[in-house]
Amino acid sequence: MPTVPIESAALRGVRGSTIRDLLAVTEQPGVLSLAGGLPATDLIPVDRIADAAARMIGQPNALQYTTSRGVSLCRDVVASVEGVDPHRILLTHGSQQALSLLAQALVDPGDVVVVDDPVYVGALQAFQCVRAEIVALPITSDGTNVGALSRLLERGVRPRIVHTVSNFHNPSGATASTATRNSLADLAETYGFWIVEDDPYGRLSFDGASPTPIPGERTIRLGSASKTLAPALRVGWLNATPAVVDLVERLKQSADLCGSTLNQLMVADLLSDTTWFDAHIDMIASAYAFRAHALTSALDDELGDSVEYTSPSGGMFCWVRLPGVDTSELLSVALSYGVAFVPGSAFAVDADLTDSARLSFATLQPDTLREAVRRLRTAIDDAAELRESRPTSGA
């Protein structure tokens, strides 16, 4: 009897997430995790969320189904935050669902999708799942590599989507410059592709200035309450032309019928309390800035010239290079010393990111971050000794 694969052909082309696999390891006692892209648990506004839950749970309509597009009150509040008409907003189960539904709605098998390299792994998986042809462009310090994209377009390649995490990129930390944003918008208008601007981190700017969205009607923005309020609320959103919203709404009906009315009403309550929310954002951004500085100071003190990085200006990540070090091999040694990170190869499409790593500073206190880097330095030294002790091949 022939062996029949369990998974579909589409799923066979989807890469697993090293980051998700690492989470089980980092939950072990004694492991200091620089790995997960998680917001700080100690900064989640538990009391304010509890207040919102108590107010909403007493309303019978909060426990009922809602429309596939989402609760109108929450869409109105999100539209106000985004500065657009509510008809452009569709609420989703986190912004990852918006990305997955967009891939299904807009991409046919074989269509070209352009991503940054290193890539946000969730985007790569969403586009692999619809069997897109992935073209990866090395990201620059100014965001998406518009020069390489222009050359690609001039050669006749016609992408369906260009995806980017525009602000405090996951994993590289880069933020798209104004010139990059305008160039992307111009190219999209000229060549007819969609820009998917993934923006879960835009409010987490260390200088308090939220970057300007990528302009144009061909830009589809994704947002989320996960990084600013709480991941467990599972409220994200899509901001797009009504035609795109209609397409995604139709798909959402088959995916989950609708989101949680209760959670969406809670998010509406929290986001509409602008005085409280703005103060909350200032507090989070200030704490992350302090933690980012603690991390980079520790990198300087412990690793000196053997590490390269750009100081984070927002978000949750610091992308580092350790020239001459294979960070995938280093990880197993680092775990034995009780520290975890994500090797650069986990985010690579075509680029050689063997000597790179993503460090998240969000979840650890400054003193703990310094201890994590001290353990990392010890692991690097140990790994170097192991390499030197290996017998060389050859005559």
Tab-separated table of N, CA, C and O in Angstrom, residues 212-320:
chain	number	residue	atom	x	y	z
A	212	THR	N	5.617	57.906	10.343
A	212	THR	CA	4.485	58.105	9.431
A	212	THR	C	4.238	56.839	8.622
A	212	THR	O	5.180	56.225	8.124
A	213	PRO	N	2.977	56.410	8.465
A	213	PRO	CA	2.688	55.214	7.667
A	213	PRO	C	3.126	55.366	6.209
A	213	PRO	O	3.273	56.487	5.702
A	214	ILE	N	3.330	54.251	5.540
A	214	ILE	CA	3.621	54.263	4.106
A	214	ILE	C	2.384	54.791	3.391
A	214	ILE	O	1.280	54.277	3.599
A	215	PRO	N	2.530	55.822	2.557
A	215	PRO	CA	1.348	56.425	1.931
A	215	PRO	C	0.807	55.581	0.775
A	215	PRO	O	1.420	54.620	0.347
A	216	GLY	N	-0.373	55.978	0.291
A	216	GLY	CA	-0.909	55.396	-0.934
A	216	GLY	C	-2.039	54.411	-0.719
A	216	GLY	O	-2.118	53.728	0.303
A	217	GLU	N	-2.894	54.321	-1.725
A	217	GLU	CA	-4.052	53.429	-1.678
A	217	GLU	C	-3.662	51.965	-1.840
A	217	GLU	O	-4.482	51.071	-1.603
A	218	ARG	N	-2.440	51.703	-2.257
A	218	ARG	CA	-2.008	50.320	-2.422
A	218	ARG	C	-1.273	49.804	-1.184
A	218	ARG	O	-0.684	48.717	-1.214
A	219	THR	N	-1.322	50.577	-0.104
A	219	THR	CA	-0.732	50.144	1.165
A	219	THR	C	-1.811	49.539	2.054
A	219	THR	O	-2.857	50.138	2.278
A	220	ILE	N	-1.541	48.337	2.539
A	220	ILE	CA	-2.416	47.645	3.488
A	220	ILE	C	-1.665	47.592	4.815
A	220	ILE	O	-0.595	46.988	4.911
A	221	ARG	N	-2.216	48.260	5.818
A	221	ARG	CA	-1.545	48.313	7.119
A	221	ARG	C	-2.128	47.269	8.083
A	221	ARG	O	-3.346	47.087	8.144
A	222	LEU	N	-1.231	46.619	8.821
A	222	LEU	CA	-1.643	45.675	9.848
A	222	LEU	C	-1.219	46.211	11.207
A	222	LEU	O	-0.091	46.675	11.375
A	223	GLY	N	-2.133	46.162	12.170
A	223	GLY	CA	-1.841	46.620	13.523
A	223	GLY	C	-2.294	45.598	14.544
A	223	GLY	O	-2.978	44.629	14.217
A	224	SER	N	-1.909	45.823	15.805
A	224	SER	CA	-2.190	44.840	16.836
A	224	SER	C	-2.203	45.482	18.216
A	224	SER	O	-1.462	46.436	18.476
A	225	ALA	N	-3.031	44.921	19.094
A	225	ALA	CA	-3.021	45.320	20.496
A	225	ALA	C	-2.063	44.458	21.314
A	225	ALA	O	-1.881	44.698	22.503
A	226	SER	N	-1.432	43.469	20.684
A	226	SER	CA	-0.624	42.505	21.427
A	226	SER	C	0.602	43.127	22.074
A	226	SER	O	0.977	42.775	23.196
A	227	LYS	N	1.274	44.047	21.367
A	227	LYS	CA	2.526	44.587	21.888
A	227	LYS	C	2.309	45.797	22.796
A	227	LYS	O	3.206	46.160	23.555
A	228	THR	N	1.153	46.416	22.724
A	228	THR	CA	0.894	47.604	23.538
A	228	THR	C	-0.035	47.342	24.713
A	228	THR	O	0.037	48.053	25.723
A	229	LEU	N	-0.906	46.327	24.596
A	229	LEU	CA	-1.833	46.013	25.684
A	229	LEU	C	-1.541	44.617	26.245
A	229	LEU	O	-0.930	44.491	27.285
A	230	ALA	N	-1.965	43.574	25.520
A	230	ALA	CA	-1.711	42.211	25.982
A	230	ALA	C	-1.929	41.239	24.836
A	230	ALA	O	-2.957	41.307	24.147
A	231	PRO	N	-1.009	40.293	24.617
A	231	PRO	CA	-1.174	39.318	23.540
A	231	PRO	C	-2.436	38.476	23.673
A	231	PRO	O	-3.058	38.121	22.672
A	232	ALA	N	-2.835	38.149	24.912
A	232	ALA	CA	-3.978	37.259	25.107
A	232	ALA	C	-5.300	37.868	24.657
A	232	ALA	O	-6.282	37.146	24.464
A	233	LEU	N	-5.353	39.172	24.468
A	233	LEU	CA	-6.573	39.790	23.952
A	233	LEU	C	-6.839	39.362	22.513
A	233	LEU	O	-7.990	39.355	22.074
A	234	ARG	N	-5.779	39.026	21.772
A	234	ARG	CA	-5.882	38.537	20.393
A	234	ARG	C	-6.735	39.442	19.513
A	234	ARG	O	-7.621	38.976	18.785
A	235	VAL	N	-6.474	40.723	19.578
A	235	VAL	CA	-7.158	41.673	18.703
A	235	VAL	C	-6.119	42.354	17.827
A	235	VAL	O	-5.216	43.026	18.318
A	236	GLY	N	-6.247	42.125	16.536
A	236	GLY	CA	-5.443	42.816	15.545
A	236	GLY	C	-6.365	43.445	14.531
A	236	GLY	O	-7.597	43.321	14.627
A	237	TRP	N	-5.781	44.129	13.544
A	237	TRP	CA	-6.632	44.760	12.541
A	237	TRP	C	-5.902	44.942	11.224
A	237	TRP	O	-4.677	44.937	11.137
A	238	LEU	N	-6.739	45.099	10.218
A	238	LEU	CA	-6.299	45.367	8.859
A	238	LEU	C	-6.898	46.701	8.436
A	238	LEU	O	-8.086	46.945	8.661
A	239	ASN	N	-6.072	47.564	7.861
A	239	ASN	CA	-6.498	48.875	7.374
A	239	ASN	C	-6.203	48.910	5.886
A	239	ASN	O	-5.036	48.956	5.472
A	240	ALA	N	-7.264	48.839	5.082
A	240	ALA	CA	-7.082	48.739	3.631
A	240	ALA	C	-8.269	49.359	2.911
A	240	ALA	O	-9.258	49.762	3.532
A	241	THR	N	-8.175	49.431	1.593
A	241	THR	CA	-9.299	49.913	0.805
A	241	THR	C	-10.509	49.013	1.058
A	241	THR	O	-10.351	47.807	1.329
A	242	PRO	N	-11.734	49.548	0.981
A	242	PRO	CA	-12.921	48.725	1.219
A	242	PRO	C	-12.979	47.476	0.340
A	242	PRO	O	-13.486	46.438	0.789
A	243	ALA	N	-12.442	47.535	-0.872
A	243	ALA	CA	-12.462	46.359	-1.748
A	243	ALA	C	-11.651	45.219	-1.148
A	243	ALA	O	-12.069	44.049	-1.176
A	244	VAL	N	-10.476	45.534	-0.595
A	244	VAL	CA	-9.645	44.507	0.041
A	244	VAL	C	-10.303	44.025	1.326
A	244	VAL	O	-10.319	42.820	1.618
A	245	VAL	N	-10.872	44.942	2.097
A	245	VAL	CA	-11.570	44.561	3.333
A	245	VAL	C	-12.695	43.578	3.021
A	245	VAL	O	-12.883	42.575	3.723
A	246	ASP	N	-13.439	43.820	1.949
A	246	ASP	CA	-14.530	42.915	1.560
A	246	ASP	C	-14.010	41.513	1.252
A	246	ASP	O	-14.615	40.503	1.647
A	247	LEU	N	-12.877	41.441	0.540
A	247	LEU	CA	-12.303	40.136	0.206
A	247	LEU	C	-11.906	39.374	1.468
A	247	LEU	O	-12.204	38.185	1.618
A	248	VAL	N	-11.215	40.054	2.354
A	248	VAL	CA	-10.728	39.398	3.568
A	248	VAL	C	-11.891	39.027	4.483
A	248	VAL	O	-11.882	37.969	5.126
A	249	GLU	N	-12.915	39.872	4.538
A	249	GLU	CA	-14.086	39.550	5.350
A	249	GLU	C	-14.740	38.255	4.866
A	249	GLU	O	-15.149	37.415	5.675
A	250	ARG	N	-14.816	38.074	3.561
A	250	ARG	CA	-15.422	36.857	3.016
A	250	ARG	C	-14.633	35.617	3.452
A	250	ARG	O	-15.193	34.596	3.839
A	251	LEU	N	-13.320	35.720	3.419
A	251	LEU	CA	-12.479	34.611	3.870
A	251	LEU	C	-12.611	34.383	5.368
A	251	LEU	O	-12.625	33.245	5.840
A	252	LYS	N	-12.697	35.463	6.115
A	252	LYS	CA	-12.786	35.341	7.572
A	252	LYS	C	-14.049	34.593	7.980
A	252	LYS	O	-14.055	33.876	8.993
A	253	GLN	N	-15.112	34.736	7.206
A	253	GLN	CA	-16.346	34.029	7.505
A	253	GLN	C	-16.123	32.521	7.514
A	253	GLN	O	-16.717	31.795	8.314
A	254	SER	N	-15.232	32.042	6.640
A	254	SER	CA	-14.950	30.608	6.592
A	254	SER	C	-13.881	30.201	7.599
A	254	SER	O	-13.763	29.019	7.938
A	255	ALA	N	-13.105	31.181	8.089
A	255	ALA	CA	-12.016	30.862	9.012
A	255	ALA	C	-12.497	30.730	10.450
A	255	ALA	O	-12.177	29.757	11.140
A	256	ASP	N	-13.261	31.733	10.926
A	256	ASP	CA	-13.683	31.686	12.335
A	256	ASP	C	-15.027	32.364	12.582
A	256	ASP	O	-15.387	32.611	13.733
A	257	LEU	N	-15.755	32.676	11.548
A	257	LEU	CA	-17.037	33.377	11.617
A	257	LEU	C	-16.872	34.806	12.120
A	257	LEU	O	-17.267	35.751	11.461
A	258	CYS	N	-16.277	34.944	13.304
A	258	CYS	CA	-16.048	36.275	13.869
A	258	CYS	C	-15.069	36.151	15.023
A	258	CYS	O	-14.790	35.049	15.502
A	259	GLY	N	-14.563	37.293	15.464
A	259	GLY	CA	-13.678	37.297	16.613
A	259	GLY	C	-14.463	37.356	17.911
A	259	GLY	O	-15.696	37.221	17.935
A	260	SER	N	-13.739	37.566	19.008
A	260	SER	CA	-14.362	37.642	20.329
A	260	SER	C	-14.966	39.022	20.548
A	260	SER	O	-14.248	40.022	20.632
A	261	THR	N	-16.276	39.074	20.660
A	261	THR	CA	-16.966	40.336	20.941
A	261	THR	C	-16.463	40.938	22.246
A	261	THR	O	-16.194	42.144	22.336
A	262	LEU	N	-16.335	40.106	23.257
A	262	LEU	CA	-15.882	40.572	24.569
A	262	LEU	C	-14.505	41.227	24.472
A	262	LEU	O	-14.293	42.349	24.959
A	263	ASN	N	-13.568	40.553	23.844
A	263	ASN	CA	-12.208	41.090	23.758
A	263	ASN	C	-12.150	42.365	22.937
A	263	ASN	O	-11.419	43.309	23.261
A	264	GLN	N	-12.929	42.409	21.851
A	264	GLN	CA	-12.924	43.608	21.017
A	264	GLN	C	-13.512	44.796	21.761
A	264	GLN	O	-13.012	45.925	21.640
A	265	LEU	N	-14.553	44.574	22.538
A	265	LEU	CA	-15.123	45.659	23.331
A	265	LEU	C	-14.144	46.112	24.423
A	265	LEU	O	-14.062	47.308	24.736
A	266	MET	N	-13.407	45.185	24.995
A	266	MET	CA	-12.392	45.554	25.971
A	266	MET	C	-11.303	46.419	25.332
A	266	MET	O	-10.894	47.437	25.902
A	267	VAL	N	-10.858	46.026	24.151
A	267	VAL	CA	-9.828	46.807	23.448
A	267	VAL	C	-10.362	48.187	23.091
A	267	VAL	O	-9.651	49.194	23.205
A	268	ALA	N	-11.630	48.252	22.674
A	268	ALA	CA	-12.237	49.559	22.388
A	268	ALA	C	-12.231	50.443	23.630
A	268	ALA	O	-11.913	51.643	23.561
A	269	ASP	N	-12.564	49.872	24.771
A	269	ASP	CA	-12.567	50.616	26.033
A	269	ASP	C	-11.162	51.140	26.356
A	269	ASP	O	-10.994	52.297	26.762
A	270	LEU	N	-10.153	50.323	26.151
A	270	LEU	CA	-8.782	50.680	26.490
A	270	LEU	C	-8.207	51.718	25.526
A	270	LEU	O	-7.598	52.711	25.945
A	271	LEU	N	-8.410	51.512	24.228
A	271	LEU	CA	-7.841	52.439	23.248
A	271	LEU	C	-8.547	53.783	23.247
A	271	LEU	O	-7.930	54.812	22.938
A	272	SER	N	-9.833	53.782	23.583
A	272	SER	CA	-10.580	55.048	23.561
A	272	SER	C	-10.273	55.921	24.772
A	272	SER	O	-10.552	57.125	24.761
A	273	ASP	N	-9.683	55.336	25.796
A	273	ASP	CA	-9.271	56.104	26.982
A	273	ASP	C	-7.892	56.702	26.660
A	273	ASP	O	-6.856	56.244	27.163
A	274	THR	N	-7.895	57.719	25.807
A	274	THR	CA	-6.648	58.189	25.205
A	274	THR	C	-5.656	58.751	26.221
A	274	THR	O	-4.446	58.568	26.070
A	275	THR	N	-6.147	59.416	27.260
A	275	THR	CA	-5.233	59.949	28.275
A	275	THR	C	-4.487	58.818	28.962
A	275	THR	O	-3.255	58.857	29.124
A	276	TRP	N	-5.251	57.793	29.371
A	276	TRP	CA	-4.613	56.638	30.011
A	276	TRP	C	-3.697	55.913	29.026
A	276	TRP	O	-2.547	55.578	29.363
A	277	PHE	N	-4.184	55.658	27.792
A	277	PHE	CA	-3.420	54.853	26.833
A	277	PHE	C	-2.119	55.544	26.447
A	277	PHE	O	-1.064	54.893	26.365
A	278	ASP	N	-2.157	56.842	26.212
A	278	ASP	CA	-0.929	57.558	25.855
A	278	ASP	C	0.099	57.484	26.985
A	278	ASP	O	1.300	57.302	26.736
A	279	ALA	N	-0.377	57.618	28.241
A	279	ALA	CA	0.542	57.512	29.389
A	279	ALA	C	1.103	56.094	29.495
A	279	ALA	O	2.289	55.902	29.827
A	280	HIS	N	0.269	55.108	29.204
A	280	HIS	CA	0.708	53.707	29.234
A	280	HIS	C	1.790	53.460	28.179
A	280	HIS	O	2.815	52.824	28.469
A	281	ILE	N	1.582	53.978	26.975
A	281	ILE	CA	2.574	53.824	25.910
A	281	ILE	C	3.889	54.493	26.306
A	281	ILE	O	4.982	53.939	26.103
A	282	ASP	N	3.813	55.681	26.871
A	282	ASP	CA	5.028	56.378	27.317
A	282	ASP	C	5.784	55.536	28.344
A	282	ASP	O	7.023	55.467	28.314
A	283	MET	N	5.049	54.891	29.238
A	283	MET	CA	5.681	54.068	30.270
A	283	MET	C	6.376	52.853	29.656
A	283	MET	O	7.528	52.535	29.993
A	284	ILE	N	5.692	52.167	28.742
A	284	ILE	CA	6.287	50.990	28.095
A	284	ILE	C	7.535	51.377	27.316
A	284	ILE	O	8.592	50.743	27.435
A	285	ALA	N	7.417	52.416	26.480
A	285	ALA	CA	8.539	52.829	25.637
A	285	ALA	C	9.735	53.239	26.484
A	285	ALA	O	10.889	52.926	26.154
A	286	SER	N	9.479	53.928	27.595
A	286	SER	CA	10.557	54.349	28.485
A	286	SER	C	11.247	53.134	29.105
A	286	SER	O	12.488	53.075	29.184
A	287	ALA	N	10.454	52.153	29.532
A	287	ALA	CA	11.022	50.938	30.129
A	287	ALA	C	11.841	50.164	29.105
A	287	ALA	O	12.946	49.681	29.403
A	288	TYR	N	11.320	50.038	27.878
A	288	TYR	CA	12.057	49.317	26.839
A	288	TYR	C	13.347	50.046	26.463
A	288	TYR	O	14.373	49.410	26.194
A	289	ALA	N	13.299	51.373	26.431
A	289	ALA	CA	14.512	52.140	26.126
A	289	ALA	C	15.581	51.877	27.181
A	289	ALA	O	16.772	51.700	26.856
A	290	PHE	N	15.172	51.840	28.447
A	290	PHE	CA	16.100	51.591	29.540
A	290	PHE	C	16.699	50.195	29.425
A	290	PHE	O	17.912	49.986	29.611
A	291	ARG	N	15.846	49.218	29.076
A	291	ARG	CA	16.317	47.840	28.949
A	291	ARG	C	17.223	47.680	27.720
A	291	ARG	O	18.220	46.943	27.770
A	292	ALA	N	16.879	48.356	26.637
A	292	ALA	CA	17.722	48.296	25.435
A	292	ALA	C	19.112	48.847	25.742
A	292	ALA	O	20.134	48.291	25.307
A	293	HIS	N	19.150	49.948	26.482
A	293	HIS	CA	20.441	50.533	26.840
A	293	HIS	C	21.242	49.588	27.739
A	293	HIS	O	22.468	49.463	27.588
A	294	ALA	N	20.565	48.911	28.659
A	294	ALA	CA	21.246	47.950	29.525
A	294	ALA	C	21.846	46.820	28.701
A	294	ALA	O	22.987	46.376	28.950
A	295	LEU	N	21.097	46.354	27.699
A	295	LEU	CA	21.600	45.280	26.835
A	295	LEU	C	22.817	45.727	26.048
A	295	LEU	O	23.854	45.044	26.034
A	296	THR	N	22.712	46.857	25.375
A	296	THR	CA	23.829	47.288	24.534
A	296	THR	C	25.057	47.669	25.365
A	296	THR	O	26.192	47.422	24.945
A	297	SER	N	24.841	48.227	26.539
A	297	SER	CA	25.969	48.524	27.424
A	297	SER	C	26.676	47.237	27.841
A	297	SER	O	27.914	47.180	27.889
A	298	ALA	N	25.884	46.215	28.138
A	298	ALA	CA	26.473	44.923	28.511
A	298	ALA	C	27.214	44.299	27.335
A	298	ALA	O	28.290	43.700	27.520
A	299	LEU	N	26.677	44.430	26.129
A	299	LEU	CA	27.377	43.926	24.947
A	299	LEU	C	28.731	44.614	24.795
A	299	LEU	O	29.746	43.969	24.491
A	300	ASP	N	28.737	45.927	24.988
A	300	ASP	CA	29.998	46.676	24.911
A	300	ASP	C	30.995	46.194	25.969
A	300	ASP	O	32.172	45.971	25.674
A	301	ASP	N	30.504	46.040	27.195
A	301	ASP	CA	31.391	45.682	28.298
A	301	ASP	C	31.919	44.261	28.165
A	301	ASP	O	33.107	44.003	28.434
A	302	GLU	N	31.055	43.337	27.754
A	302	GLU	CA	31.439	41.928	27.738
A	302	GLU	C	32.092	41.486	26.431
A	302	GLU	O	32.975	40.619	26.438
A	303	LEU	N	31.674	42.066	25.307
A	303	LEU	CA	32.136	41.576	24.009
A	303	LEU	C	32.947	42.587	23.225
A	303	LEU	O	33.647	42.214	22.280
A	304	GLY	N	32.836	43.863	23.574
A	304	GLY	CA	33.677	44.878	22.948
A	304	GLY	C	33.621	44.860	21.430
A	304	GLY	O	32.534	44.827	20.828
A	305	ASP	N	34.809	44.839	20.798
A	305	ASP	CA	34.887	44.908	19.340
A	305	ASP	C	34.483	43.609	18.642
A	305	ASP	O	34.395	43.580	17.417
A	306	SER	N	34.224	42.551	19.401
A	306	SER	CA	33.862	41.271	18.773
A	306	SER	C	32.378	41.180	18.443
A	306	SER	O	31.922	40.173	17.896
A	307	VAL	N	31.612	42.229	18.756
A	307	VAL	CA	30.191	42.245	18.421
A	307	VAL	C	29.871	43.516	17.651
A	307	VAL	O	30.470	44.570	17.885
A	308	GLU	N	28.946	43.403	16.702
A	308	GLU	CA	28.472	44.549	15.925
A	308	GLU	C	26.960	44.642	16.070
A	308	GLU	O	26.263	43.627	16.016
A	309	TYR	N	26.447	45.858	16.264
A	309	TYR	CA	25.009	46.054	16.375
A	309	TYR	C	24.690	47.519	16.122
A	309	TYR	O	25.578	48.381	16.153
A	310	THR	N	23.419	47.786	15.857
A	310	THR	CA	22.911	49.149	15.797
A	310	THR	C	22.024	49.355	17.014
A	310	THR	O	21.134	48.541	17.286
A	311	SER	N	22.253	50.421	17.755
A	311	SER	CA	21.468	50.662	18.966
A	311	SER	C	19.985	50.782	18.619
A	311	SER	O	19.613	51.566	17.729
A	312	PRO	N	19.122	50.028	19.284
A	312	PRO	CA	17.684	50.107	18.994
A	312	PRO	C	17.134	51.505	19.272
A	312	PRO	O	17.531	52.163	20.240
A	313	SER	N	16.216	51.949	18.423
A	313	SER	CA	15.547	53.238	18.624
A	313	SER	C	14.072	53.048	18.957
A	313	SER	O	13.323	54.011	19.058
A	314	GLY	N	13.667	51.798	19.135
A	314	GLY	CA	12.291	51.472	19.462
A	314	GLY	C	12.078	49.975	19.347
A	314	GLY	O	13.013	49.228	19.038
A	315	GLY	N	10.867	49.538	19.588
A	315	GLY	CA	10.551	48.129	19.443
A	315	GLY	C	11.095	47.273	20.556
A	315	GLY	O	11.241	47.713	21.697
A	316	MET	N	11.475	46.018	20.200
A	316	MET	CA	11.816	45.023	21.210
A	316	MET	C	13.089	44.242	20.916
A	316	MET	O	13.437	43.336	21.678
A	317	PHE	N	13.797	44.586	19.816
A	317	PHE	CA	14.880	43.721	19.371
A	317	PHE	C	16.178	44.460	19.095
A	317	PHE	O	16.172	45.632	18.700
A	318	CYS	N	17.277	43.722	19.292
A	318	CYS	CA	18.601	44.177	18.895
A	318	CYS	C	19.211	43.079	18.032
A	318	CYS	O	19.347	41.934	18.467
A	319	TRP	N	19.554	43.438	16.797
A	319	TRP	CA	20.158	42.492	15.853
A	319	TRP	C	21.671	42.626	15.953
A	319	TRP	O	22.204	43.724	15.836
A	320	VAL	N	22.339	41.510	16.200
A	320	VAL	CA	23.784	41.559	16.416
A	320	VAL	C	24.513	40.652	15.438
A	320	VAL	O	23.956	39.661	14.955
